[in-house]
Amino acid sequence: PIVAIVTGGSPMNLSGVQELADTVLLTWYPGEEGGNAVADLVFGKASPSGCLPVTFPQSLAQLPAYESYGMKGRTYRYLEAEPMYPFGYGLSYGKLTHSGARLSATKTTKTKAVELTATVTNTGQMASEKVVQLYLTHPPKAGVQTPLFALEGYQRVKLAPGVSRAVKFTLAPDRLALVGKDGTAALPSGPLTAWVGGALPSASSLALGAAKPASVVLTIN
């Protein structure tokens, strides 16, 4: 197998690398101990646990001109095309599953917070860390550019093989609101989907091997 080790500080065109390599390890700028860290990861002494803080597009065609700052078609929040590597994506040697997403209440008002709990399990054979990510899909609201997904929270967990752990998030009304063009924040009524997983809950993440997220629907009245 070919392991491509890539250094850099921003998204880049990795189409040629992706075609040739079995695995791509992005090390950013690792510093003087970077070689030792990379060796530990490549030879299995440690498990990768990072997640992309940016989107890696397929090409420049996925980066529209800045004719406006409405962000339509830009970033993980509004990009409808499938990128090369999506925001939040990252694999590890552990095999973590996400299940049992549940809410303290399935319906709420625009002034009351709700608790979300999900279970993360390491079904693999190696102890691993993972960043558990919470994304929201809002109901549409007139006059507001509704994101496809919105990162609401995350937690880093470390699990031994066969171990499960509950992760909890608070869905507070002020954190769920969307901001309109006039700068006013408002919480739209309707069904809001919450996703708990190890990557952006998109088709491209699943196609690249990310674990299926757990999801639950909260109705806002």
PDB file of C-alpha atoms in Angstrom:
ATOM      1  CA  PRO A   1       0.000   0.000   0.000  1.00  0.00           C
ATOM      2  CA  ILE A   2       1.035   3.583  -0.675  1.00  0.00           C
ATOM      3  CA  VAL A   3       0.729   6.092   2.181  1.00  0.00           C
ATOM      4  CA  ALA A   4       0.928   9.702   0.982  1.00  0.00           C
ATOM      5  CA  ILE A   5       2.110  12.113   3.681  1.00  0.00           C
ATOM      6  CA  VAL A   6       1.046  15.669   2.868  1.00  0.00           C
ATOM      7  CA  THR A   7       2.215  18.830   4.635  1.00  0.00           C
ATOM      8  CA  GLY A   8       0.597  22.222   4.200  1.00  0.00           C
ATOM      9  CA  GLY A   9      -1.514  24.864   5.861  1.00  0.00           C
ATOM     10  CA  SER A  10      -4.607  25.121   3.681  1.00  0.00           C
ATOM     11  CA  PRO A  11      -6.757  23.172   1.200  1.00  0.00           C
ATOM     12  CA  MET A  12      -4.939  22.067  -1.939  1.00  0.00           C
ATOM     13  CA  ASN A  13      -5.591  20.067  -5.087  1.00  0.00           C
ATOM     14  CA  LEU A  14      -4.853  16.449  -4.158  1.00  0.00           C
ATOM     15  CA  SER A  15      -6.499  14.796  -7.156  1.00  0.00           C
ATOM     16  CA  GLY A  16      -3.234  13.250  -8.361  1.00  0.00           C
ATOM     17  CA  VAL A  17      -2.333  12.086  -4.869  1.00  0.00           C
ATOM     18  CA  GLN A  18      -5.768  10.612  -4.269  1.00  0.00           C
ATOM     19  CA  GLU A  19      -5.563   8.548  -7.460  1.00  0.00           C
ATOM     20  CA  LEU A  20      -2.198   6.981  -6.574  1.00  0.00           C
ATOM     21  CA  ALA A  21      -2.330   6.596  -2.793  1.00  0.00           C
ATOM     22  CA  ASP A  22      -4.180   4.051  -0.694  1.00  0.00           C
ATOM     23  CA  THR A  23      -4.141   6.428   2.273  1.00  0.00           C
ATOM     24  CA  VAL A  24      -3.531  10.162   2.661  1.00  0.00           C
ATOM     25  CA  LEU A  25      -2.122  11.465   5.957  1.00  0.00           C
ATOM     26  CA  LEU A  26      -2.341  15.249   6.294  1.00  0.00           C
ATOM     27  CA  THR A  27       0.197  16.448   8.865  1.00  0.00           C
ATOM     28  CA  TRP A  28      -0.194  20.238   8.386  1.00  0.00           C
ATOM     29  CA  TYR A  29       3.084  21.777   9.726  1.00  0.00           C
ATOM     30  CA  PRO A  30       4.134  19.243  12.375  1.00  0.00           C
ATOM     31  CA  GLY A  31       7.356  20.823  13.670  1.00  0.00           C
ATOM     32  CA  GLU A  32      10.677  19.200  14.545  1.00  0.00           C
ATOM     33  CA  GLU A  33       9.073  16.134  16.166  1.00  0.00           C
ATOM     34  CA  GLY A  34       6.765  15.628  13.204  1.00  0.00           C
ATOM     35  CA  GLY A  35       8.782  12.733  11.815  1.00  0.00           C
ATOM     36  CA  ASN A  36       8.440  10.751  15.032  1.00  0.00           C
ATOM     37  CA  ALA A  37       4.722  11.486  15.231  1.00  0.00           C
ATOM     38  CA  VAL A  38       4.158  10.414  11.628  1.00  0.00           C
ATOM     39  CA  ALA A  39       6.132   7.203  12.205  1.00  0.00           C
ATOM     40  CA  ASP A  40       3.980   6.371  15.233  1.00  0.00           C
ATOM     41  CA  LEU A  41       0.839   6.832  13.148  1.00  0.00           C
ATOM     42  CA  VAL A  42       2.022   4.975  10.058  1.00  0.00           C
ATOM     43  CA  PHE A  43       3.316   1.971  12.010  1.00  0.00           C
ATOM     44  CA  GLY A  44       0.335   1.719  14.327  1.00  0.00           C
ATOM     45  CA  LYS A  45       1.776   2.890  17.640  1.00  0.00           C
ATOM     46  CA  ALA A  46      -0.909   5.578  17.734  1.00  0.00           C
ATOM     47  CA  SER A  47      -4.238   6.066  15.991  1.00  0.00           C
ATOM     48  CA  PRO A  48      -5.026   9.186  13.935  1.00  0.00           C
ATOM     49  CA  SER A  49      -7.742  11.293  15.538  1.00  0.00           C
ATOM     50  CA  GLY A  50      -7.799  14.603  13.677  1.00  0.00           C
ATOM     51  CA  CYS A  51     -10.689  16.043  11.675  1.00  0.00           C
ATOM     52  CA  LEU A  52     -10.483  18.533   8.824  1.00  0.00           C
ATOM     53  CA  PRO A  53     -11.239  22.119   9.900  1.00  0.00           C
ATOM     54  CA  VAL A  54     -11.722  23.089   6.244  1.00  0.00           C
ATOM     55  CA  THR A  55     -13.226  21.673   3.058  1.00  0.00           C
ATOM     56  CA  PHE A  56     -10.938  20.296   0.336  1.00  0.00           C
ATOM     57  CA  PRO A  57     -12.717  21.039  -2.976  1.00  0.00           C
ATOM     58  CA  GLN A  58     -12.501  18.851  -6.053  1.00  0.00           C
ATOM     59  CA  SER A  59     -11.354  21.795  -8.171  1.00  0.00           C
ATOM     60  CA  LEU A  60     -11.460  25.574  -8.505  1.00  0.00           C
ATOM     61  CA  ALA A  61     -14.911  25.174 -10.049  1.00  0.00           C
ATOM     62  CA  GLN A  62     -16.198  24.561  -6.519  1.00  0.00           C
ATOM     63  CA  LEU A  63     -14.877  27.959  -5.397  1.00  0.00           C
ATOM     64  CA  PRO A  64     -17.214  30.591  -6.876  1.00  0.00           C
ATOM     65  CA  ALA A  65     -16.104  34.174  -7.357  1.00  0.00           C
ATOM     66  CA  TYR A  66     -16.679  36.546  -4.452  1.00  0.00           C
ATOM     67  CA  GLU A  67     -19.378  38.575  -6.169  1.00  0.00           C
ATOM     68  CA  SER A  68     -21.162  38.690  -2.835  1.00  0.00           C
ATOM     69  CA  TYR A  69     -20.464  37.634   0.720  1.00  0.00           C
ATOM     70  CA  GLY A  70     -23.692  35.671   1.064  1.00  0.00           C
ATOM     71  CA  MET A  71     -21.528  32.501   1.043  1.00  0.00           C
ATOM     72  CA  LYS A  72     -23.880  30.617  -1.287  1.00  0.00           C
ATOM     73  CA  GLY A  73     -21.997  27.593  -2.627  1.00  0.00           C
ATOM     74  CA  ARG A  74     -19.130  28.112  -0.166  1.00  0.00           C
ATOM     75  CA  THR A  75     -17.901  26.198   2.877  1.00  0.00           C
ATOM     76  CA  TYR A  76     -19.432  23.044   4.302  1.00  0.00           C
ATOM     77  CA  ARG A  77     -22.528  25.042   5.246  1.00  0.00           C
ATOM     78  CA  TYR A  78     -23.602  25.874   1.693  1.00  0.00           C
ATOM     79  CA  LEU A  79     -21.580  23.708  -0.731  1.00  0.00           C
ATOM     80  CA  GLU A  80     -24.029  21.445  -2.568  1.00  0.00           C
ATOM     81  CA  ALA A  81     -21.413  19.722  -4.759  1.00  0.00           C
ATOM     82  CA  GLU A  82     -19.426  16.769  -3.424  1.00  0.00           C
ATOM     83  CA  PRO A  83     -15.937  17.920  -2.326  1.00  0.00           C
ATOM     84  CA  MET A  84     -12.781  15.835  -2.429  1.00  0.00           C
ATOM     85  CA  TYR A  85     -12.601  15.736   1.370  1.00  0.00           C
ATOM     86  CA  PRO A  86     -15.425  17.261   3.427  1.00  0.00           C
ATOM     87  CA  PHE A  87     -15.169  19.449   6.501  1.00  0.00           C
ATOM     88  CA  GLY A  88     -14.943  17.417   9.699  1.00  0.00           C
ATOM     89  CA  TYR A  89     -13.669  14.298   7.926  1.00  0.00           C
ATOM     90  CA  GLY A  90     -10.931  12.114   9.354  1.00  0.00           C
ATOM     91  CA  LEU A  91     -10.380   8.379   9.800  1.00  0.00           C
ATOM     92  CA  SER A  92      -8.754   6.412  12.609  1.00  0.00           C
ATOM     93  CA  TYR A  93      -7.647   2.840  13.263  1.00  0.00           C
ATOM     94  CA  GLY A  94     -10.496   2.410  15.714  1.00  0.00           C
ATOM     95  CA  LYS A  95     -13.986   1.600  14.514  1.00  0.00           C
ATOM     96  CA  LEU A  96     -16.370   3.919  16.288  1.00  0.00           C
ATOM     97  CA  THR A  97     -20.129   3.733  15.945  1.00  0.00           C
ATOM     98  CA  HIS A  98     -22.735   6.308  16.957  1.00  0.00           C
ATOM     99  CA  SER A  99     -26.168   5.214  18.121  1.00  0.00           C
ATOM    100  CA  GLY A 100     -29.069   5.860  20.449  1.00  0.00           C
ATOM    101  CA  ALA A 101     -29.520   9.568  19.794  1.00  0.00           C
ATOM    102  CA  ARG A 102     -32.301  10.772  22.072  1.00  0.00           C
ATOM    103  CA  LEU A 103     -33.733  14.038  23.339  1.00  0.00           C
ATOM    104  CA  SER A 104     -35.021  15.072  26.743  1.00  0.00           C
ATOM    105  CA  ALA A 105     -38.080  16.304  24.807  1.00  0.00           C
ATOM    106  CA  THR A 106     -39.000  15.788  21.150  1.00  0.00           C
ATOM    107  CA  LYS A 107     -40.909  19.078  21.033  1.00  0.00           C
ATOM    108  CA  THR A 108     -39.889  22.424  22.455  1.00  0.00           C
ATOM    109  CA  THR A 109     -40.551  26.140  22.291  1.00  0.00           C
ATOM    110  CA  LYS A 110     -38.293  28.934  21.141  1.00  0.00           C
ATOM    111  CA  THR A 111     -37.289  29.701  24.725  1.00  0.00           C
ATOM    112  CA  LYS A 112     -36.593  26.270  26.222  1.00  0.00           C
ATOM    113  CA  ALA A 113     -33.371  24.245  25.943  1.00  0.00           C
ATOM    114  CA  VAL A 114     -33.311  20.508  25.213  1.00  0.00           C
ATOM    115  CA  GLU A 115     -30.664  17.935  26.129  1.00  0.00           C
ATOM    116  CA  LEU A 116     -29.371  15.552  23.446  1.00  0.00           C
ATOM    117  CA  THR A 117     -27.602  12.309  24.364  1.00  0.00           C
ATOM    118  CA  ALA A 118     -25.970   9.708  22.105  1.00  0.00           C
ATOM    119  CA  THR A 119     -23.775   6.648  22.594  1.00  0.00           C
ATOM    120  CA  VAL A 120     -20.327   6.235  21.040  1.00  0.00           C
ATOM    121  CA  THR A 121     -18.832   2.721  20.934  1.00  0.00           C
ATOM    122  CA  ASN A 122     -15.391   1.517  19.854  1.00  0.00           C
ATOM    123  CA  THR A 123     -16.133  -1.750  18.069  1.00  0.00           C
ATOM    124  CA  GLY A 124     -12.563  -2.028  16.766  1.00  0.00           C
ATOM    125  CA  GLN A 125      -9.478  -3.674  18.236  1.00  0.00           C
ATOM    126  CA  MET A 126      -7.392  -0.573  19.004  1.00  0.00           C
ATOM    127  CA  ALA A 127      -7.851   2.192  21.560  1.00  0.00           C
ATOM    128  CA  SER A 128      -8.720   5.373  19.689  1.00  0.00           C
ATOM    129  CA  GLU A 129      -9.608   9.005  20.185  1.00  0.00           C
ATOM    130  CA  LYS A 130     -12.291  10.653  18.115  1.00  0.00           C
ATOM    131  CA  VAL A 131     -13.946  14.039  17.857  1.00  0.00           C
ATOM    132  CA  VAL A 132     -17.689  13.487  18.137  1.00  0.00           C
ATOM    133  CA  GLN A 133     -19.421  16.220  16.141  1.00  0.00           C
ATOM    134  CA  LEU A 134     -22.943  17.622  16.422  1.00  0.00           C
ATOM    135  CA  TYR A 135     -24.491  19.097  13.274  1.00  0.00           C
ATOM    136  CA  LEU A 136     -27.903  20.658  12.749  1.00  0.00           C
ATOM    137  CA  THR A 137     -30.160  20.863   9.717  1.00  0.00           C
ATOM    138  CA  HIS A 138     -32.587  23.742  10.256  1.00  0.00           C
ATOM    139  CA  PRO A 139     -36.075  24.097   8.835  1.00  0.00           C
ATOM    140  CA  PRO A 140     -36.160  26.739   6.088  1.00  0.00           C
ATOM    141  CA  LYS A 141     -37.025  30.298   7.059  1.00  0.00           C
ATOM    142  CA  ALA A 142     -38.105  33.065   4.695  1.00  0.00           C
ATOM    143  CA  GLY A 143     -35.465  35.740   4.220  1.00  0.00           C
ATOM    144  CA  VAL A 144     -32.680  33.639   5.725  1.00  0.00           C
ATOM    145  CA  GLN A 145     -30.007  31.666   3.887  1.00  0.00           C
ATOM    146  CA  THR A 146     -30.475  28.313   5.604  1.00  0.00           C
ATOM    147  CA  PRO A 147     -27.278  26.226   5.797  1.00  0.00           C
ATOM    148  CA  LEU A 148     -27.281  22.620   4.638  1.00  0.00           C
ATOM    149  CA  PHE A 149     -25.506  21.720   7.880  1.00  0.00           C
ATOM    150  CA  ALA A 150     -24.328  23.776  10.853  1.00  0.00           C
ATOM    151  CA  LEU A 151     -21.715  22.575  13.339  1.00  0.00           C
ATOM    152  CA  GLU A 152     -23.162  23.163  16.806  1.00  0.00           C
ATOM    153  CA  GLY A 153     -20.730  21.355  19.094  1.00  0.00           C
ATOM    154  CA  TYR A 154     -18.084  18.677  19.459  1.00  0.00           C
ATOM    155  CA  GLN A 155     -16.404  16.545  22.106  1.00  0.00           C
ATOM    156  CA  ARG A 156     -13.187  14.543  22.012  1.00  0.00           C
ATOM    157  CA  VAL A 157     -13.530  11.047  23.454  1.00  0.00           C
ATOM    158  CA  LYS A 158     -10.968   8.293  23.999  1.00  0.00           C
ATOM    159  CA  LEU A 159     -12.279   4.735  24.022  1.00  0.00           C
ATOM    160  CA  ALA A 160     -10.658   1.370  24.585  1.00  0.00           C
ATOM    161  CA  PRO A 161     -11.836  -1.537  22.390  1.00  0.00           C
ATOM    162  CA  GLY A 162     -15.372  -2.611  23.249  1.00  0.00           C
ATOM    163  CA  VAL A 163     -16.071   0.416  25.436  1.00  0.00           C
ATOM    164  CA  SER A 164     -19.088   2.722  25.065  1.00  0.00           C
ATOM    165  CA  ARG A 165     -19.562   6.255  26.320  1.00  0.00           C
ATOM    166  CA  ALA A 166     -22.483   8.645  26.412  1.00  0.00           C
ATOM    167  CA  VAL A 167     -21.964  12.133  25.003  1.00  0.00           C
ATOM    168  CA  LYS A 168     -24.309  14.980  25.860  1.00  0.00           C
ATOM    169  CA  PHE A 169     -25.072  18.284  24.171  1.00  0.00           C
ATOM    170  CA  THR A 170     -27.399  21.125  25.123  1.00  0.00           C
ATOM    171  CA  LEU A 171     -29.573  22.538  22.350  1.00  0.00           C
ATOM    172  CA  ALA A 172     -30.101  26.078  23.611  1.00  0.00           C
ATOM    173  CA  PRO A 173     -32.484  28.385  21.693  1.00  0.00           C
ATOM    174  CA  ASP A 174     -29.908  31.146  21.236  1.00  0.00           C
ATOM    175  CA  ARG A 175     -27.477  28.638  19.697  1.00  0.00           C
ATOM    176  CA  LEU A 176     -30.088  27.282  17.293  1.00  0.00           C
ATOM    177  CA  ALA A 177     -31.094  30.636  15.838  1.00  0.00           C
ATOM    178  CA  LEU A 178     -30.314  31.736  12.280  1.00  0.00           C
ATOM    179  CA  VAL A 179     -29.169  35.258  11.416  1.00  0.00           C
ATOM    180  CA  GLY A 180     -30.925  37.100   8.611  1.00  0.00           C
ATOM    181  CA  LYS A 181     -29.572  39.706   6.200  1.00  0.00           C
ATOM    182  CA  ASP A 182     -30.529  42.476   8.603  1.00  0.00           C
ATOM    183  CA  GLY A 183     -28.428  40.912  11.355  1.00  0.00           C
ATOM    184  CA  THR A 184     -31.413  39.779  13.396  1.00  0.00           C
ATOM    185  CA  ALA A 185     -31.281  36.309  14.931  1.00  0.00           C
ATOM    186  CA  ALA A 186     -34.452  34.226  14.826  1.00  0.00           C
ATOM    187  CA  LEU A 187     -35.274  30.601  15.517  1.00  0.00           C
ATOM    188  CA  PRO A 188     -37.435  29.091  12.754  1.00  0.00           C
ATOM    189  CA  SER A 189     -40.382  26.877  13.611  1.00  0.00           C
ATOM    190  CA  GLY A 190     -40.570  23.312  12.359  1.00  0.00           C
ATOM    191  CA  PRO A 191     -38.508  20.112  12.425  1.00  0.00           C
ATOM    192  CA  LEU A 192     -34.798  20.472  13.196  1.00  0.00           C
ATOM    193  CA  THR A 193     -32.572  17.437  12.578  1.00  0.00           C
ATOM    194  CA  ALA A 194     -29.591  16.861  14.869  1.00  0.00           C
ATOM    195  CA  TRP A 195     -26.766  14.582  13.702  1.00  0.00           C
ATOM    196  CA  VAL A 196     -24.158  13.056  16.031  1.00  0.00           C
ATOM    197  CA  GLY A 197     -21.174  11.435  14.311  1.00  0.00           C
ATOM    198  CA  GLY A 198     -17.498  11.555  13.477  1.00  0.00           C
ATOM    199  CA  ALA A 199     -17.736  13.719  10.356  1.00  0.00           C
ATOM    200  CA  LEU A 200     -20.036  15.979   8.379  1.00  0.00           C
ATOM    201  CA  PRO A 201     -23.244  13.936   7.838  1.00  0.00           C
ATOM    202  CA  SER A 202     -22.988  14.082   4.047  1.00  0.00           C
ATOM    203  CA  ALA A 203     -22.951  11.489   1.294  1.00  0.00           C
ATOM    204  CA  SER A 204     -19.291  12.229   0.547  1.00  0.00           C
ATOM    205  CA  SER A 205     -18.262  11.524   4.159  1.00  0.00           C
ATOM    206  CA  LEU A 206     -19.995   8.143   4.109  1.00  0.00           C
ATOM    207  CA  ALA A 207     -18.500   7.286   0.710  1.00  0.00           C
ATOM    208  CA  LEU A 208     -15.020   7.974   2.123  1.00  0.00           C
ATOM    209  CA  GLY A 209     -15.542   5.587   5.030  1.00  0.00           C
ATOM    210  CA  ALA A 210     -16.906   7.779   7.812  1.00  0.00           C
ATOM    211  CA  ALA A 211     -19.174   6.045  10.309  1.00  0.00           C
ATOM    212  CA  LYS A 212     -22.907   6.533   9.898  1.00  0.00           C
ATOM    213  CA  PRO A 213     -24.136   9.279  12.239  1.00  0.00           C
ATOM    214  CA  ALA A 214     -26.984   8.931  14.697  1.00  0.00           C
ATOM    215  CA  SER A 215     -29.813  11.387  14.153  1.00  0.00           C
ATOM    216  CA  VAL A 216     -32.917  12.655  15.884  1.00  0.00           C
ATOM    217  CA  VAL A 217     -35.594  15.229  15.038  1.00  0.00           C
ATOM    218  CA  LEU A 218     -36.605  18.086  17.337  1.00  0.00           C
ATOM    219  CA  THR A 219     -39.815  19.967  16.569  1.00  0.00           C
ATOM    220  CA  ILE A 220     -39.721  23.665  17.438  1.00  0.00           C
ATOM    221  CA  ASN A 221     -43.091  25.310  18.022  1.00  0.00           C
TER     222      ASN A 221
END
